[in-house]
Coordinates of C-alpha atoms and ligand atoms in Angstrom, one line a residue:
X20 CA 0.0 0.0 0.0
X21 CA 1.9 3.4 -1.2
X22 CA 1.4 6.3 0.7
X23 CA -0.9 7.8 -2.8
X24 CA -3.0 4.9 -1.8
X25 CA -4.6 6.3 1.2
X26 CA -6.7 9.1 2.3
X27 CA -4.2 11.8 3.8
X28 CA -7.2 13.7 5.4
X29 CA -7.0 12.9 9.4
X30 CA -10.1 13.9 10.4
X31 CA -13.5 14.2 9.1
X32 CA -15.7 16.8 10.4
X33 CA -19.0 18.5 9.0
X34 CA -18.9 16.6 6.0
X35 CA -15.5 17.6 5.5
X36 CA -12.1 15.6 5.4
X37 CA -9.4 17.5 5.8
X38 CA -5.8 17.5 8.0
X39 CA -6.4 17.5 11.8
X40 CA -4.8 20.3 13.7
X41 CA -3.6 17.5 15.8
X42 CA -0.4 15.6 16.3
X43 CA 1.3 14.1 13.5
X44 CA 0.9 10.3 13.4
X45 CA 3.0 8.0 11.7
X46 CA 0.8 4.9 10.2
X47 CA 3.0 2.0 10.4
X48 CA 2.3 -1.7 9.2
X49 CA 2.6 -4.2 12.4
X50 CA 3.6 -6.9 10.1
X51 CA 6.9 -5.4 8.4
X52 CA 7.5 -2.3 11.0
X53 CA 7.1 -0.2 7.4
X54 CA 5.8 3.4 7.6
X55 CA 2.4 3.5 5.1
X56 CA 1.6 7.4 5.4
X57 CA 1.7 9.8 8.1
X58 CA -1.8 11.8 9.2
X59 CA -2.4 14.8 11.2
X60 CA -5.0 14.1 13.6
X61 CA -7.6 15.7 15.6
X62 CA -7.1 18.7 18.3
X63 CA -9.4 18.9 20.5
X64 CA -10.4 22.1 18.8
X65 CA -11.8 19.8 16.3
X66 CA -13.8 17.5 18.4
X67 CA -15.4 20.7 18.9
X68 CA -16.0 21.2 15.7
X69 CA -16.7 17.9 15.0
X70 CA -19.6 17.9 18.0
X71 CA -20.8 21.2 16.6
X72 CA -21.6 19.7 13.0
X73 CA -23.5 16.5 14.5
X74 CA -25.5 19.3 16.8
X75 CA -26.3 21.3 13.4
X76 CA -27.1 17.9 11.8
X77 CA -29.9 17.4 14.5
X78 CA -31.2 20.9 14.1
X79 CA -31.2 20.3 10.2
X80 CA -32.0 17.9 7.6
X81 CA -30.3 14.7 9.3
X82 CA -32.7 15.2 12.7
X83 CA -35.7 15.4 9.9
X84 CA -35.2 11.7 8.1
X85 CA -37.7 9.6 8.8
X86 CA -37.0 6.0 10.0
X87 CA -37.5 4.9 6.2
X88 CA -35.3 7.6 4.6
X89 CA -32.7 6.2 7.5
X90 CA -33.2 2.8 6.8
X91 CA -32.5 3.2 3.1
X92 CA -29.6 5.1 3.8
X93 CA -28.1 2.6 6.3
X94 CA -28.5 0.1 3.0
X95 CA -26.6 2.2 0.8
X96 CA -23.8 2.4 3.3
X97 CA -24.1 -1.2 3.3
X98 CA -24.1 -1.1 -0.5
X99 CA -20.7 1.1 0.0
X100 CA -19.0 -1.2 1.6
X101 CA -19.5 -4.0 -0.4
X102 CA -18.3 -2.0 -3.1
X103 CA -15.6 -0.8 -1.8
X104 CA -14.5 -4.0 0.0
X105 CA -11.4 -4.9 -1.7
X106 CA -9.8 -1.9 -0.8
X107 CA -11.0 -1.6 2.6
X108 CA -10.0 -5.2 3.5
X109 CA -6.2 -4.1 2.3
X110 CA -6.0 -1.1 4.5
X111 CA -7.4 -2.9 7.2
X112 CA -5.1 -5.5 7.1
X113 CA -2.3 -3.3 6.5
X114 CA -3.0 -1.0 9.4
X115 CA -3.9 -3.6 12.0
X116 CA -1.9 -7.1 10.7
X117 CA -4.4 -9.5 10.8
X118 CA -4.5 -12.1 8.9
X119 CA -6.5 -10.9 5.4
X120 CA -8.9 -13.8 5.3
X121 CA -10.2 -12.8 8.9
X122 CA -10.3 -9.1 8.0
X123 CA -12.6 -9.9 4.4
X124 CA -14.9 -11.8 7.2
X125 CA -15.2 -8.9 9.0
X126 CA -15.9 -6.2 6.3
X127 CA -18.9 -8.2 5.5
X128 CA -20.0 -8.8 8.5
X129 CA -19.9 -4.6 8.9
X130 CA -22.3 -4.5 6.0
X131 CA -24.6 -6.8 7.5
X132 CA -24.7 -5.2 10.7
X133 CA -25.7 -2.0 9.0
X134 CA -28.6 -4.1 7.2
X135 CA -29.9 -5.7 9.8
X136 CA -30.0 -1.9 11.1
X137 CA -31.4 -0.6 8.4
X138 CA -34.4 -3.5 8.3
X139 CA -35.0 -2.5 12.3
X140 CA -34.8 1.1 11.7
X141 CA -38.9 0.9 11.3
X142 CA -39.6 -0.6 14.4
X143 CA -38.9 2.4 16.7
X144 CA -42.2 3.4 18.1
X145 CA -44.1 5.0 20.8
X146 CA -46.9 3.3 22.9
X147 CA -50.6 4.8 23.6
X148 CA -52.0 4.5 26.9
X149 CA -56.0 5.4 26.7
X150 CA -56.3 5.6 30.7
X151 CA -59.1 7.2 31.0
X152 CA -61.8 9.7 30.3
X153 CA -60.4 12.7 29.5
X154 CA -57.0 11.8 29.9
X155 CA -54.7 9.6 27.8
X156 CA -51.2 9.7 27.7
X157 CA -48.4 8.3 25.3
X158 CA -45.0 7.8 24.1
X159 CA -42.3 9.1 21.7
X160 CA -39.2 7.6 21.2
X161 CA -36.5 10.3 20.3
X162 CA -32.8 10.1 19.2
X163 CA -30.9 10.7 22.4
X164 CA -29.1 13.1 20.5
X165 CA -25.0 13.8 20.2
X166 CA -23.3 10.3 20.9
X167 CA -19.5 10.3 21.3
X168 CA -18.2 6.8 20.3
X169 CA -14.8 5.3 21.2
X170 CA -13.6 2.3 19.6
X171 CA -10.3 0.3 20.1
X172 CA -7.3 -0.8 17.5
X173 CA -8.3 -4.4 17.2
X174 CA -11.6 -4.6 15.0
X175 CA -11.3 -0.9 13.4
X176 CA -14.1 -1.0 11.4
X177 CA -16.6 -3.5 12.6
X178 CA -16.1 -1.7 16.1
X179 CA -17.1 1.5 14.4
X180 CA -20.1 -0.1 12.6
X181 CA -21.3 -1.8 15.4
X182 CA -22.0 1.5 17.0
X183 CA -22.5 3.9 14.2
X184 CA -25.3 1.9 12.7
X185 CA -28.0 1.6 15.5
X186 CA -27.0 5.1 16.1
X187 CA -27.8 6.6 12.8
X188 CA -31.0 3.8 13.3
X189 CA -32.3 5.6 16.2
X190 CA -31.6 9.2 14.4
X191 CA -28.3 10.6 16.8
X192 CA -25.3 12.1 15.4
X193 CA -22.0 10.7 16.3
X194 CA -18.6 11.9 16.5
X195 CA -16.4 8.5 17.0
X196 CA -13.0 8.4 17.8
X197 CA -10.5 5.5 16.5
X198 CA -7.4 4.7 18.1
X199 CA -4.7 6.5 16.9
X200 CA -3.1 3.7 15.8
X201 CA -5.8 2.2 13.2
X202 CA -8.1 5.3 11.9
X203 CA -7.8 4.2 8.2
X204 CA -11.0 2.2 8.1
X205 CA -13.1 4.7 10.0
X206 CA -11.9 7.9 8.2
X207 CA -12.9 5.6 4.6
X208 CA -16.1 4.8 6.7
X209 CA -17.0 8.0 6.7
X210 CA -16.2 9.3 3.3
X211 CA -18.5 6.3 2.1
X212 CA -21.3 7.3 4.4
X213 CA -21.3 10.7 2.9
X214 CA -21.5 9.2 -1.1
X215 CA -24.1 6.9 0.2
X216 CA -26.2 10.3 1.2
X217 CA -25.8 10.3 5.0
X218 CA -26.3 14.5 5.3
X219 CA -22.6 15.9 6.4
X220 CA -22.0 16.3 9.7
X221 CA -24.6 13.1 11.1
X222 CA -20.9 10.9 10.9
X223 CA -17.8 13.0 12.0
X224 CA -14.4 10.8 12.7
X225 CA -12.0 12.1 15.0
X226 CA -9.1 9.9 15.2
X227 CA -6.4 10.7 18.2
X228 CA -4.7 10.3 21.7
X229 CA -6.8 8.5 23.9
X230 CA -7.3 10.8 27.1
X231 CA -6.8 14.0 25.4
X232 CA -8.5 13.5 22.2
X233 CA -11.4 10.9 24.1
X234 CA -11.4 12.4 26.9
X235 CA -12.4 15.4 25.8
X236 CA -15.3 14.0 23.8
X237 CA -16.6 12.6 26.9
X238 CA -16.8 15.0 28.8
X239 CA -17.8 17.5 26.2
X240 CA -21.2 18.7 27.3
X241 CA -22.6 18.5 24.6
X242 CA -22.4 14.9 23.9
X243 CA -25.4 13.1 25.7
X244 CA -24.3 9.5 25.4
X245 CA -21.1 8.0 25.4
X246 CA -20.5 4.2 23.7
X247 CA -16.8 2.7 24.4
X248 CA -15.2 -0.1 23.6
X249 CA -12.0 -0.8 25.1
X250 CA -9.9 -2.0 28.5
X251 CA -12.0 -2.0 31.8
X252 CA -9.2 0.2 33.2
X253 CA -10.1 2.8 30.9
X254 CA -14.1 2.2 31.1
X255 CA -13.5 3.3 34.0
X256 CA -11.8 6.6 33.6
X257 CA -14.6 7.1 30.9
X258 CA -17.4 6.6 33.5
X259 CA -15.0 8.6 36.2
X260 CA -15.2 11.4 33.4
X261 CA -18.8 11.0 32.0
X262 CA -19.9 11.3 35.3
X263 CA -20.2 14.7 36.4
X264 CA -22.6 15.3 33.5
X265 CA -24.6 12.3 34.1
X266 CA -23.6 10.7 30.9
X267 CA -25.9 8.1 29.6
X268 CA -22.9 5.2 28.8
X269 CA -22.7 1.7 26.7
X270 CA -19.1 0.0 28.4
X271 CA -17.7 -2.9 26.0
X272 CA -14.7 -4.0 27.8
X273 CA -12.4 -6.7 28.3
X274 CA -12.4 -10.5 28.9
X275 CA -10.9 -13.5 30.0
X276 CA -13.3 -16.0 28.6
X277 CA -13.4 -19.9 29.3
X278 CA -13.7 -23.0 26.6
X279 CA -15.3 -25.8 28.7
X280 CA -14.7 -29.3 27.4
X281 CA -16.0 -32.0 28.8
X282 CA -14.7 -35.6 28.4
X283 CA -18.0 -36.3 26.2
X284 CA -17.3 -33.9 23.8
X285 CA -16.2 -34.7 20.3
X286 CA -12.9 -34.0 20.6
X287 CA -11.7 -33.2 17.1
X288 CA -14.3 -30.9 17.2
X289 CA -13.6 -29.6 20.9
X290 CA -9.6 -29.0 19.6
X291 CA -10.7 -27.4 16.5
X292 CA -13.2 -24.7 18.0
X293 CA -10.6 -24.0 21.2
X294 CA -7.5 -23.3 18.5
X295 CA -9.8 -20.8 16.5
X296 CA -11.1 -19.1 19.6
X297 CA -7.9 -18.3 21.2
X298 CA -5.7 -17.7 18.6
X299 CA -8.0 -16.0 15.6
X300 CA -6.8 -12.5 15.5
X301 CA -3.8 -13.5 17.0
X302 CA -5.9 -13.3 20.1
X303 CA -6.3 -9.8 20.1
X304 CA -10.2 -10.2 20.6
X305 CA -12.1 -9.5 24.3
X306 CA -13.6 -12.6 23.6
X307 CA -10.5 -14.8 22.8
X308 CA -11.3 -18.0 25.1
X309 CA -7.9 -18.0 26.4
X310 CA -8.5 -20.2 29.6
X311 CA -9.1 -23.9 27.9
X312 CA -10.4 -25.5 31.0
X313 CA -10.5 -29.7 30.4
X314 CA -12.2 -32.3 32.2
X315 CA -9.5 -34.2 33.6
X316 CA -9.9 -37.7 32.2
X317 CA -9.5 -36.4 28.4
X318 CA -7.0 -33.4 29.7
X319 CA -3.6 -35.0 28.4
X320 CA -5.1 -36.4 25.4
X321 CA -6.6 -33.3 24.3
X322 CA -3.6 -31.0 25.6
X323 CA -1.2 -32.8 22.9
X324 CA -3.6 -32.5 20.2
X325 CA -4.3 -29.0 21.2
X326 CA -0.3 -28.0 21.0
X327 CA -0.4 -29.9 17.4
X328 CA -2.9 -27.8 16.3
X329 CA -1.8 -24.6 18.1
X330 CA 2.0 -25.4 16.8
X331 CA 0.5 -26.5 12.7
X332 CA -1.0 -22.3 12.3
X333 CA 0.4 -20.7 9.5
X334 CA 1.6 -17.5 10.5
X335 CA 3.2 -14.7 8.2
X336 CA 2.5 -12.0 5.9
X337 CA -1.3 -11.1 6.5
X338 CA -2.0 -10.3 3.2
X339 CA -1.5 -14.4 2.1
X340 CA -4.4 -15.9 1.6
X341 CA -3.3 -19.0 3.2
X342 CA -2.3 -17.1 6.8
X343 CA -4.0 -18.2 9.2
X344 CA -2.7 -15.7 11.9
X345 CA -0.9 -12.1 11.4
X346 CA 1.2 -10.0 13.5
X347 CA 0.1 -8.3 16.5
X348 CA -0.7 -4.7 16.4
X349 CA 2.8 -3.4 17.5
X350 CA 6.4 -4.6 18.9
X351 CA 5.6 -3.2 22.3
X352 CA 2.1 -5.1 22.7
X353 CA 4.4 -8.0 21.9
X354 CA 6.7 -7.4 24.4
X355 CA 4.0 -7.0 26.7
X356 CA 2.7 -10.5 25.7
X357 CA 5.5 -12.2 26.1
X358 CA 6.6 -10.5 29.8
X359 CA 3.6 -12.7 30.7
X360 CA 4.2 -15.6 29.2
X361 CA 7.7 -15.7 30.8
X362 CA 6.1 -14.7 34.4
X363 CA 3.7 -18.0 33.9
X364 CA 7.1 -19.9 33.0
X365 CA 9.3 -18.3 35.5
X366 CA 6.7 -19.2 38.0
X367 CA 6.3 -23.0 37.4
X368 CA 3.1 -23.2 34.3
X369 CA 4.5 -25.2 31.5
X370 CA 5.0 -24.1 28.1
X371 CA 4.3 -26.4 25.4
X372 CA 5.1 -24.3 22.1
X373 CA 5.5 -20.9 21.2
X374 CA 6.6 -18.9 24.0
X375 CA 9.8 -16.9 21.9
X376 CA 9.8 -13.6 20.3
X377 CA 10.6 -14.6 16.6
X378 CA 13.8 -12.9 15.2
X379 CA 13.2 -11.1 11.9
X380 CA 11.1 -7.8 11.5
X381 CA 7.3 -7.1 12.8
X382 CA 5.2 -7.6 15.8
X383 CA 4.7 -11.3 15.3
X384 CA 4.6 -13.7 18.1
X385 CA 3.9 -17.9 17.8
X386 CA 0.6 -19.3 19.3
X387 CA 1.8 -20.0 22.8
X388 CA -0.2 -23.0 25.2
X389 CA 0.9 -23.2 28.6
X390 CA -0.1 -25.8 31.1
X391 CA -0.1 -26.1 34.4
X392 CA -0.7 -22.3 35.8
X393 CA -1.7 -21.4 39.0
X394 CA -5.0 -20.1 39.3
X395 CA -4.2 -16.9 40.9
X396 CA -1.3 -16.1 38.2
X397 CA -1.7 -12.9 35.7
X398 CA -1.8 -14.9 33.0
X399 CA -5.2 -16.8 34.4
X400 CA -6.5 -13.7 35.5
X401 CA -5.3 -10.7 33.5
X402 CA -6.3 -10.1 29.7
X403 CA -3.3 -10.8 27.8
X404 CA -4.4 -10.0 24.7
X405 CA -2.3 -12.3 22.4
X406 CA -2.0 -15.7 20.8
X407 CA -1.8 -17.8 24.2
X408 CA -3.9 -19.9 25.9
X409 CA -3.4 -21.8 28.8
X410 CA -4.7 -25.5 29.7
X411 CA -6.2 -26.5 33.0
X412 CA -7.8 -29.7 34.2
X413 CA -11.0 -29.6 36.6
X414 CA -13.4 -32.2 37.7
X415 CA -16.7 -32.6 37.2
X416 CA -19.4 -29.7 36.4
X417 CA -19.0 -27.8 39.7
X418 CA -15.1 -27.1 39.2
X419 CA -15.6 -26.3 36.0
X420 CA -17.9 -23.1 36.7
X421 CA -16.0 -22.5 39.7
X422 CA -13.0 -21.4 37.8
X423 CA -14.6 -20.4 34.6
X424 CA -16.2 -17.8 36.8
X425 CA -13.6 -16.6 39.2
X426 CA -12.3 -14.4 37.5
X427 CA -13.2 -10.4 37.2
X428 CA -14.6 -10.7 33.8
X429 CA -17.7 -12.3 32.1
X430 CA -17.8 -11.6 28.3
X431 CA -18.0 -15.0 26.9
X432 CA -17.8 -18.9 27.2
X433 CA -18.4 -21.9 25.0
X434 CA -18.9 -25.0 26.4
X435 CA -17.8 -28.4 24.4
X436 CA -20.2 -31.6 25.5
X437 CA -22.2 -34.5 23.8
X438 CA -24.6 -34.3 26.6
X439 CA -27.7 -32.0 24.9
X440 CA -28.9 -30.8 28.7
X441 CA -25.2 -29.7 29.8
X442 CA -25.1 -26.4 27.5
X443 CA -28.5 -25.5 28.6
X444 CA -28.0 -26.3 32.3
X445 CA -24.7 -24.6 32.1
X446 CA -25.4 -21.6 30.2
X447 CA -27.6 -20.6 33.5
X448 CA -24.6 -20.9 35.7
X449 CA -21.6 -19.2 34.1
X450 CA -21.3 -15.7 34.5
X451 CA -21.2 -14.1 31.1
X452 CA -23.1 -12.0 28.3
X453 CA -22.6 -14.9 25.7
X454 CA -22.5 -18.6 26.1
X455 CA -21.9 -21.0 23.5
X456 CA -22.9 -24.5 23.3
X457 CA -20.1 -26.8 21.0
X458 CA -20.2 -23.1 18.5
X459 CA -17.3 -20.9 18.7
X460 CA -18.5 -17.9 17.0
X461 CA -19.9 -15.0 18.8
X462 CA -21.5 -12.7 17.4
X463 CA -24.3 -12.0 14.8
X464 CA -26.3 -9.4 13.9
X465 CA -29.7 -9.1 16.0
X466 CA -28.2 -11.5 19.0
X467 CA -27.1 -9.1 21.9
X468 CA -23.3 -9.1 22.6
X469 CA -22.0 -7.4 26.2
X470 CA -20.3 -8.4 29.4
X471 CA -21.2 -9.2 32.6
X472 CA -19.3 -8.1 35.7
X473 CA -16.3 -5.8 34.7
X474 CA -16.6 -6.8 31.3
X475 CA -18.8 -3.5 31.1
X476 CA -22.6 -3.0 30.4
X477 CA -24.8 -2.5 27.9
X478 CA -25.5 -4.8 24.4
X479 CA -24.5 -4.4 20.9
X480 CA -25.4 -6.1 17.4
X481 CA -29.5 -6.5 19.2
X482 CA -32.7 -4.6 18.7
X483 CA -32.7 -3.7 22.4
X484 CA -29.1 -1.9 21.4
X485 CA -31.6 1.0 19.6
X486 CA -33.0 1.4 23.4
X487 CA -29.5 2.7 24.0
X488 CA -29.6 6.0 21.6
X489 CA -33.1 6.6 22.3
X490 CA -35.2 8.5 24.8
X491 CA -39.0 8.2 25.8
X492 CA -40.3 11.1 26.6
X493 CA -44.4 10.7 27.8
X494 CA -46.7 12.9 26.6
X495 CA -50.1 13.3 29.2
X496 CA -53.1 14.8 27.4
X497 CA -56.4 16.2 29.3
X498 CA -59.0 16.4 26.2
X499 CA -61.7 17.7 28.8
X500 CA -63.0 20.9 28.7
X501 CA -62.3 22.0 32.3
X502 CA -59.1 21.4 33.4
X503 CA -58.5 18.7 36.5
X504 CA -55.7 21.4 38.2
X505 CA -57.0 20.2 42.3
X506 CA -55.8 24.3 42.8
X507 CA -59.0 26.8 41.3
Ligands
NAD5 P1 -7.9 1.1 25.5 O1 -8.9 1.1 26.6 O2 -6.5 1.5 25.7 O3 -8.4 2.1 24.3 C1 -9.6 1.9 23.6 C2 -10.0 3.3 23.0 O4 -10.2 4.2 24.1 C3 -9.0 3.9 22.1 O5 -9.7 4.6 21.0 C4 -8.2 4.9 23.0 O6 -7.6 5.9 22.2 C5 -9.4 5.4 23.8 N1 -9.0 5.9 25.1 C6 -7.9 5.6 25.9 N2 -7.9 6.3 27.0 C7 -9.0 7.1 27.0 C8 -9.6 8.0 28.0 N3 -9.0 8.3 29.1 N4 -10.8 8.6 27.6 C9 -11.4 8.2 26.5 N5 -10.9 7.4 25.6 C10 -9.7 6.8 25.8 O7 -8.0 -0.4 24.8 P2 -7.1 -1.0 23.7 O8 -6.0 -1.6 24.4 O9 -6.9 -0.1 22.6 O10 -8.1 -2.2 23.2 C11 -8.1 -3.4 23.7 C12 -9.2 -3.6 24.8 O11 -10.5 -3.4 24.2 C13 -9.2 -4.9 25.4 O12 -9.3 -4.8 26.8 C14 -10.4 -5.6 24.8 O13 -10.9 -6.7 25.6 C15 -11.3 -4.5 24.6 N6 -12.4 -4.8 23.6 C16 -13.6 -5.1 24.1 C17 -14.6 -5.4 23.2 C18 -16.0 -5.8 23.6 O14 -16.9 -5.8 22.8 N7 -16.3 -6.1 24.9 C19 -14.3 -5.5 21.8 C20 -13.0 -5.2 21.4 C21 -12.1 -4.9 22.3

């Protein structure tokens, strides 16, 4: 990708893109350490400009569309993106270095997020309550209004969509904020929601710095809501900062999900879906089930099938199609990565492959299984955020959700069994937003995605998501002639 290649605008506000009046920010590619281009982002004088233009768009033709008009302009966004996907799968993988065949997977699924949007956009509506006499009362639904919306570096764009869309749905504005790291997607998001008609100004991007530049947009009062997706330690500071203003908030955070397999699974299968949960996106991914917890009669068996598998993944250059896993998103989240593998070793757990930093350029680091870890280690309880998983026997149903939920988090789980009343009975007792029974994927449009416990609040991808970025306001009508005011 030559720097000619990409938009050099940093920012896009009121319709506009142009250079930020930000810092300068070198684009690099994780997987070769190559600089792509180098973007002036946003100020925080343009967050308030960017805030500004999604007010005006309220106060003009944007806050006018009907729930039709919206819905057919959340399908030609759609439409723009499928269009335009070749190009936006290569700067995606470019930007964030995961493998290219994961990243094509997720441009489409940003286009059928915005559909499934787009076909729910209709079914915002008020309620009538006739309660008597004179008097009835009722309901509208309005847009909440200004929504700042914060997303991180690992899933750029389907991050973005997956809160843009039911926004634009409900009829808000938004001003989201990329990482500074990854705002090619977002910025291209944009220009393609304004050829697909979206009015300027309804979709501003403000890429930058994460407390000055998100900060700000939090606690800007004009902003009424606040959707982030992100670490818990900073879903904090965001509620810490929203708070003053009584900011109406939707926290996606992290997660240190649990694979349960029990020793009636099928185990090909079981091995299969564990590999791709963890390690997909070189498990960069809050919902990467890095804690592989094993019944212990099939625990050794399916450990050394597990490392085969883990130690088979073709990594390399993300933009082969036969990659299975890319880099990570930079040198110093590998390091990070790998401090904690080597605590877990230099602390007695067991590693079984990976577990080196690879010589040679870019942030790549080897799928990594480690056996054996004490349950109170970082490593069982702390997000790592990379390809390794860790291995751990239990017995019987009652260990097993023990330790799948003692830990802070509760995004996700999947549970591996032949027994058809396990998933079901289990599903009631682990603590998490999303359980799945012998399925490893997690998320679809219309089924509601969100954490339990410090995994943060709220639910994307779902209808109720719309109840997020709208208000009901209650109308109370006296149709009699004299008034029922108990003062004369
Ligand atoms: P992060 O919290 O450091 O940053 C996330 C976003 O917040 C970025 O845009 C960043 O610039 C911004 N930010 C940082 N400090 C801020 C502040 N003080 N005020 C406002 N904005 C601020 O997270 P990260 O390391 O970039 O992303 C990885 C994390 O995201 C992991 O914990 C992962 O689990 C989580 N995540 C959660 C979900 C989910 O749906 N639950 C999805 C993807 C990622």
């Amino acid at each position: 990708m030559t720097t000619a290649a990409l938009d050099t605008a940093g920012v896009l506000v009121a319709g506009e893109a142009r250079e930020g009046r930000g810092e300068e920010q070198t684009i690099f590619e994780p997987a070769t350490g190559v600089e792509v281009t180098a973007l002036r982002l946003a100020s925080t004088a343009d967050v308030d400009d960017a805030v500004r233009a999604a007010a005006a768009a309220l106060a003009g033709r944007w806050g006018r569309t009907s729930a039709p008009q919206r819905s057919r302009l959340l399908h030609g966004l759609a439409d723009a993106i499928e269009a335009d996907a070749e190009k936006l799968v290569e700067i995606e993988t470019r930007n964030v270095g995961k493998a290219v065949t994961a990243v094509r997977g997720e441009v489409g699924a940003a286009a059928a997020v915005l559909r499934y949007y787009a076909s729910v956009a209709g079914s915002i509506e008020g309620s009538a309550n006739p309660i008597g006499g004179s008097l009835t009362a009722y309901t509208l639904r309005e847009s909440v209004g200004v929504c700042g919306q914060i997303v991180p570096w690992n899933y750029p764009l389907s991050m973005a969509v997956a809160k843009v869309a039911p926004a634009l749905a409900a009829g808000c504005s938004v001003v989201l904020k990329p990482d500074a790291l990854t705002p090619l997607s977002a910025l291209r998001l944009g220009r393609l929601a304004l050829e697909a008609g979206i009015p300027p100004g309804a979709l501003n991007v403000v890429p930058g710095d994460g407390p000055t530049i998100g900060g700000h947009l939090v606690a800007h009062p004009e902003v009424r809501k606040v959707s982030f997706t992100g670490s818990t330690a900073t879903g904090a500071e965001v509620m810490k900062a929203g708070a003053p203003l009584v900011k109406r908030l939707t926290l996606e955070l992290g997660g240190k999900s649990p694979s349960l397999v029990f020793a009636d699974a099928d185990l090909g299968e079981a091995v299969k879906g564990c590999v791709w949960s963890v390690y997909s996106a070189a498990g960069q991914s809050c919902e990467a089930r890095s804690r592989v917890l094993v019944e212990r009669e099939i625990h050794d068996e399916f450990l050394t099938r597990f490392v085969e598998r883990a130690a088979l993944l073709r990594v390399g250059d993300p933009l082969a199609e036969d990659t299975q896993i890319g880099s990570l998103i930079s040198t110093r989240h590998r390091d990070r990565v790998h401090e904690l593998v080597e605590a877990a070793r230099d602390q007695g757990a067991q590693v079984h492959c990976g577990g080196e930093v690879p010589s040679g350029d870019g942030a790549f680091y080897p799928p990594t299984t480690i056996s054996d870890p004490d349950h109170g280690l970082a490593i069982e309880q702390a997000e790592v955020f990379g390809p390794v998983a860790t291995v751990v026997p239990f017995d019987g149903e009652d260990e097993a959700v023990r330790l799948a939920n003692d830990v802070r988090y509760g995004l996700m789980a999947t549970v591996w069994t032949g027994d058809p009343a396990r998933g079901p009975r289990l599903a009631r007792r682990i603590e998490s937003g999303t359980i799945g029974v012998n399925m490893p994927y997690t998320s679809f449009p219309g089924v509601p995605f969100g954490g339990f416990k410090q995994s943060g609040f709220g639910r994307e991808f779902a209808l109720e998501t719309l109840d997020d970025y709208l208000e009901t306001k209650s109308v109370v009508l006296w149709t009699g002639k004299k008034s029922p005011t108990p003062i004369d």
